[in-house]
Coordinates of C-alpha atoms in Angstrom, one line a residue:
M672 CA 0.0 0.0 0.0
S673 CA 1.4 3.4 -1.0
V674 CA 1.9 6.2 1.5
D675 CA -0.4 8.4 -0.6
R676 CA -3.4 6.0 0.1
L677 CA -2.9 6.0 3.8
P678 CA -5.2 9.0 4.5
Q679 CA -7.9 7.4 2.4
V680 CA -7.7 4.1 4.2
E681 CA -7.7 5.9 7.6
H682 CA -10.8 7.9 6.6
A683 CA -12.6 4.8 5.4
L684 CA -11.7 3.0 8.7
Q685 CA -13.0 6.0 10.7
E686 CA -16.3 5.9 8.7
R687 CA -16.7 2.2 9.5
V688 CA -16.0 2.8 13.2
K689 CA -18.8 5.5 13.2
E690 CA -21.2 3.0 11.5
L691 CA -20.4 0.3 14.1
E692 CA -20.9 2.9 16.9
C693 CA -24.3 3.8 15.5
V694 CA -25.4 0.2 15.6
Y695 CA -24.2 -0.2 19.2
R696 CA -25.9 3.0 20.3
I697 CA -29.2 1.8 18.8
S698 CA -28.9 -1.5 20.7
A699 CA -28.2 0.5 23.9
I700 CA -31.1 2.8 23.4
R701 CA -33.4 -0.2 22.7
E702 CA -32.4 -1.8 26.0
A703 CA -32.8 1.4 27.9
H704 CA -36.2 2.4 26.5
F705 CA -37.8 -0.9 25.5
A706 CA -41.2 0.0 26.9
N707 CA -41.3 3.5 25.3
A708 CA -41.4 3.6 21.5
D709 CA -41.4 7.4 21.2
V710 CA -38.2 7.8 23.3
F711 CA -36.5 4.9 21.5
L712 CA -37.3 6.4 18.0
Q713 CA -36.1 9.9 19.0
G714 CA -32.9 8.4 20.4
V715 CA -32.2 6.6 17.1
V716 CA -32.8 9.8 15.1
D717 CA -30.5 11.8 17.3
C718 CA -27.6 9.3 16.9
L719 CA -27.8 9.1 13.1
P720 CA -26.1 12.3 11.8
A721 CA -22.8 11.5 13.7
S722 CA -22.5 8.3 11.7
W723 CA -22.6 10.0 8.3
Q724 CA -19.7 11.6 6.3
W725 CA -20.7 15.2 7.1
P726 CA -22.5 15.4 10.4
A727 CA -22.7 19.2 10.4
H728 CA -24.7 19.1 7.2
C729 CA -26.9 16.1 8.1
A730 CA -30.4 15.8 9.4
A731 CA -32.5 12.7 10.1
R732 CA -36.1 11.8 10.6
I733 CA -38.2 8.7 11.4
V734 CA -41.8 8.6 10.4
Y735 CA -43.9 6.0 12.2
G736 CA -47.6 6.0 11.5
A737 CA -48.9 9.5 12.2
S738 CA -45.8 10.5 14.3
S739 CA -42.6 12.1 13.2
F740 CA -39.3 12.1 15.1
E741 CA -36.6 14.6 13.9
T742 CA -33.2 15.9 14.7
T743 CA -32.9 19.5 16.0
P744 CA -32.6 21.6 13.9
F745 CA -34.3 19.8 11.1
H746 CA -34.4 20.7 7.4
E747 CA -35.3 18.6 4.4
G748 CA -32.0 18.9 2.5
L749 CA -31.1 18.7 -1.1
W750 CA -30.0 15.0 -0.9
R751 CA -32.2 12.4 0.7
L752 CA -31.6 8.7 1.7
T753 CA -34.6 6.6 2.9
A754 CA -35.4 3.1 4.0
D755 CA -38.8 1.6 5.0
F756 CA -39.3 -0.6 8.0
I757 CA -42.0 -3.2 8.6
V758 CA -44.1 -3.9 11.7
A759 CA -46.7 -6.7 11.9
G760 CA -46.2 -7.7 8.3
A761 CA -46.8 -4.3 6.8
V762 CA -44.7 -1.1 6.0
A763 CA -45.2 1.0 9.2
G764 CA -42.8 3.9 8.5
R765 CA -39.4 5.0 7.2
V766 CA -36.0 6.2 8.3
E767 CA -34.7 9.3 6.4
V768 CA -31.3 11.0 6.3
F769 CA -30.8 14.4 4.5
Y770 CA -27.8 16.5 3.5
T771 CA -28.3 20.3 3.3
A772 CA -27.5 22.2 0.1
D773 CA -24.2 23.4 1.6
A774 CA -22.9 19.9 2.1
P775 CA -19.5 19.4 0.4
V776 CA -20.7 17.0 -2.2
A777 CA -18.5 17.0 -5.3
P778 CA -20.2 17.9 -8.6
G779 CA -21.5 14.8 -10.3
A780 CA -20.6 12.6 -7.3
A781 CA -23.0 10.6 -5.2
A782 CA -24.0 12.3 -1.9
F783 CA -24.2 9.1 0.0
L784 CA -21.7 6.2 0.2
N785 CA -22.7 2.7 -0.5
E786 CA -21.8 1.8 3.1
E787 CA -24.1 4.6 4.3
R788 CA -27.0 3.1 2.2
A789 CA -26.3 -0.3 3.8
L790 CA -26.1 1.3 7.3
L791 CA -29.5 2.9 6.8
Q792 CA -31.0 -0.5 5.9
V793 CA -29.5 -2.0 9.1
V794 CA -30.9 0.9 11.1
A795 CA -34.4 0.3 9.5
E796 CA -34.1 -3.5 10.4
R797 CA -33.2 -2.7 14.0
V798 CA -36.1 -0.2 14.3
S799 CA -38.4 -2.8 12.8
S800 CA -37.3 -5.5 15.2
A801 CA -37.5 -3.3 18.2
L802 CA -41.0 -1.9 17.4
S803 CA -42.3 -5.5 16.6
H804 CA -41.1 -6.7 20.0
M805 CA -42.6 -3.7 21.7
R806 CA -45.9 -4.4 20.0
I807 CA -45.9 -8.0 21.0
D808 CA -44.9 -7.1 24.6
A809 CA -47.7 -4.6 24.8
E810 CA -50.2 -7.1 23.4
L811 CA -49.1 -9.7 25.9
H812 CA -49.4 -7.1 28.7
D813 CA -52.9 -6.2 27.6
A814 CA -53.9 -9.9 27.3
H815 CA -52.5 -10.5 30.8
E816 CA -54.5 -7.7 32.2
V817 CA -57.7 -9.0 30.5
L818 CA -57.0 -12.5 32.0
Q819 CA -56.5 -10.9 35.4
R820 CA -59.8 -9.1 35.1
Q821 CA -61.6 -12.2 33.9
N822 CA -60.0 -14.2 36.8
Q823 CA -61.2 -11.6 39.3
A824 CA -64.6 -11.6 37.8
L825 CA -64.7 -15.4 37.9
Q826 CA -63.6 -15.4 41.6
E827 CA -66.4 -12.9 42.4
T828 CA -68.9 -15.1 40.5
N829 CA -67.8 -18.2 42.4
I830 CA -68.2 -16.3 45.7
A831 CA -71.7 -15.2 44.6
L832 CA -72.5 -18.7 43.4
K833 CA -71.4 -20.2 46.7
T834 CA -73.6 -17.7 48.6
V835 CA -76.6 -18.6 46.4
L836 CA -76.0 -22.3 46.8
S837 CA -75.6 -21.9 50.6
R838 CA -78.9 -20.0 50.6
L839 CA -80.6 -22.7 48.5
E840 CA -79.4 -25.4 51.0
E841 CA -80.7 -23.3 53.9
E842 CA -84.1 -22.9 52.1
K843 CA -84.2 -26.7 51.4
R844 CA -83.5 -27.4 55.1
E845 CA -86.3 -25.0 56.0
I846 CA -88.7 -26.6 53.6
R847 CA -87.8 -30.1 54.8
A848 CA -88.3 -29.0 58.4
S849 CA -91.6 -27.4 57.5
I850 CA -92.9 -30.6 55.8
A851 CA -91.7 -32.7 58.7
G852 CA -93.4 -30.4 61.1
S853 CA -96.6 -30.5 59.2
I854 CA -96.5 -34.3 59.1
E855 CA -95.8 -34.5 62.8
K856 CA -98.3 -31.9 63.9
I857 CA -101.2 -32.3 61.4
V858 CA -101.0 -35.7 59.7
M859 CA -99.8 -38.0 62.5
P860 CA -102.5 -37.1 65.0
I861 CA -105.1 -37.9 62.4
V862 CA -103.4 -41.3 61.6
L863 CA -103.2 -42.1 65.3
E864 CA -106.9 -41.4 65.7
L865 CA -107.6 -43.5 62.7
E866 CA -105.5 -46.3 64.1
L867 CA -107.3 -46.3 67.4
A868 CA -110.7 -46.3 65.6
T869 CA -109.9 -49.4 63.5
A870 CA -109.3 -53.0 64.2
G871 CA -108.0 -56.2 62.6
R872 CA -106.5 -56.1 59.2
Q873 CA -107.4 -52.4 58.6
R874 CA -105.6 -51.4 61.8
S875 CA -102.4 -53.2 60.6
Y876 CA -102.6 -51.1 57.4
V877 CA -103.0 -47.9 59.4
S878 CA -100.1 -48.9 61.7
L879 CA -98.0 -49.5 58.6
L880 CA -99.0 -46.1 57.2
R881 CA -98.0 -44.5 60.4
E882 CA -94.6 -46.1 60.3
C883 CA -94.1 -45.2 56.7
L884 CA -95.0 -41.5 57.5
K885 CA -92.4 -41.6 60.2
E886 CA -89.9 -43.0 57.7
V887 CA -90.7 -40.3 55.2
A888 CA -90.5 -37.5 57.7
G889 CA -87.3 -38.7 59.2
P890 CA -85.0 -37.9 56.3
L891 CA -86.5 -34.4 56.1
N892 CA -84.7 -33.5 59.3
A893 CA -81.6 -35.6 58.6
Q894 CA -79.6 -37.3 55.8
P895 CA -81.7 -39.9 54.0
T896 CA -80.8 -43.6 53.9
P897 CA -82.2 -44.7 50.6
W898 CA -81.8 -48.5 51.0
Y899 CA -84.8 -48.9 48.6
V900 CA -83.3 -47.2 45.5
E901 CA -82.5 -50.5 43.8
L902 CA -85.7 -52.2 44.6
S903 CA -89.0 -52.6 42.7
P904 CA -92.1 -51.0 44.1
A905 CA -93.4 -54.3 45.4
E906 CA -90.0 -55.0 47.0
V907 CA -90.0 -51.5 48.6
A908 CA -93.4 -52.2 50.1
I909 CA -92.4 -55.6 51.4
G910 CA -89.1 -54.2 52.7
T911 CA -90.9 -51.5 54.6
M912 CA -93.1 -54.1 56.2
I913 CA -90.1 -56.2 57.1
R914 CA -88.4 -53.1 58.6
N915 CA -91.5 -52.5 60.7
G916 CA -91.4 -56.0 62.2
L917 CA -94.1 -57.8 60.2
S918 CA -93.6 -61.5 59.7
T919 CA -93.8 -63.3 56.4
K920 CA -97.2 -64.6 57.2
E921 CA -98.5 -61.1 58.2
I922 CA -97.1 -59.6 55.0
A923 CA -98.7 -62.4 52.9
Q924 CA -102.1 -61.7 54.5
L925 CA -101.8 -57.9 54.1
R926 CA -100.8 -58.1 50.5
C927 CA -103.1 -61.1 49.7
I928 CA -100.2 -63.2 48.3
S929 CA -98.6 -66.5 49.3
A930 CA -95.9 -66.9 51.9
G931 CA -93.7 -68.4 49.2
T932 CA -94.0 -65.2 47.1
V933 CA -93.0 -63.2 50.1
R934 CA -90.0 -65.4 50.7
R935 CA -89.0 -64.9 47.0
H936 CA -89.3 -61.2 47.4
R937 CA -87.1 -61.4 50.6
E938 CA -84.4 -63.3 48.6
N939 CA -84.5 -60.7 45.8
I940 CA -84.2 -57.9 48.3
R941 CA -81.2 -59.6 50.0
K942 CA -79.6 -60.2 46.6
K943 CA -80.0 -56.5 45.5
L944 CA -78.7 -55.2 48.8
G945 CA -75.7 -57.5 48.6
L946 CA -76.7 -59.7 51.5
Q947 CA -76.8 -62.9 49.6
N948 CA -74.8 -65.7 51.3
R949 CA -74.2 -63.5 54.3
Q950 CA -75.4 -64.2 57.8
A951 CA -77.2 -60.9 58.2
N952 CA -80.7 -60.3 59.6
L953 CA -82.7 -58.5 56.9
R954 CA -84.8 -56.5 59.3
T955 CA -81.8 -55.3 61.3
Y956 CA -80.0 -54.3 58.0
L957 CA -83.0 -52.4 56.7
T958 CA -83.5 -50.6 60.1
N959 CA -79.8 -49.5 60.2
A960 CA -79.3 -49.3 56.4
P961 CA -76.4 -46.9 55.6
A962 CA -76.7 -44.1 53.1
R963 CA -75.5 -44.9 49.6

């Protein structure tokens, strides 16, 4: 390399150093102002002139949507270099660099170096990347806030629902207590009077009716023990009689069926209740039948 070319090489190296410093400054501005697009874009604009050949004659501008960010002072010069940038898949703005009319541009020469054109494309890409990330971050933040509001609303709804369900349970308890009270205070006295006024087979039916009413009213004040849920209507009736101490013969007489039929019903009841091949007294089991 000749000595005469050393100043040119030194100048070229200085220009490349300025370009690298521009890229580094943009990265630093992005990290410092990631949540504020306006401050970021203004910072990028302010650092651009120092990276061009003639900073004293250079002005820069970034147009983003309806907003414009400019160096101070700013004049649209005679020479202009521009590069578009993309956000969300569409052109969202442009980066512009101007030289004023008094810039020392040689007649017939290009105002901007090829390296400066390439640098402006890099700047546009960095701006595009930063704004895209800011947009995604803002959308995620908004989505998070929406989810928080929805979660809060869901929690409030759950609290309200629990309150309603609690009230419904209380009302159900009150209704059961009211029905049980009515049976005890209104129906049972009438049944007792009827029981005393009848005799023989009719009295057995009335006694059975009284026991059934007691069985119906009992669960209204406590947890039910539905031992009968798997039985047929006939088996429920016979099971109720067995539970109230009636013998096979008495059940047969009351229902006008044979004792053998009653015994078959007893076997079916034991089978459905899981008592088959077990040494368990059917009446005792039905009297103390657990809830299912």
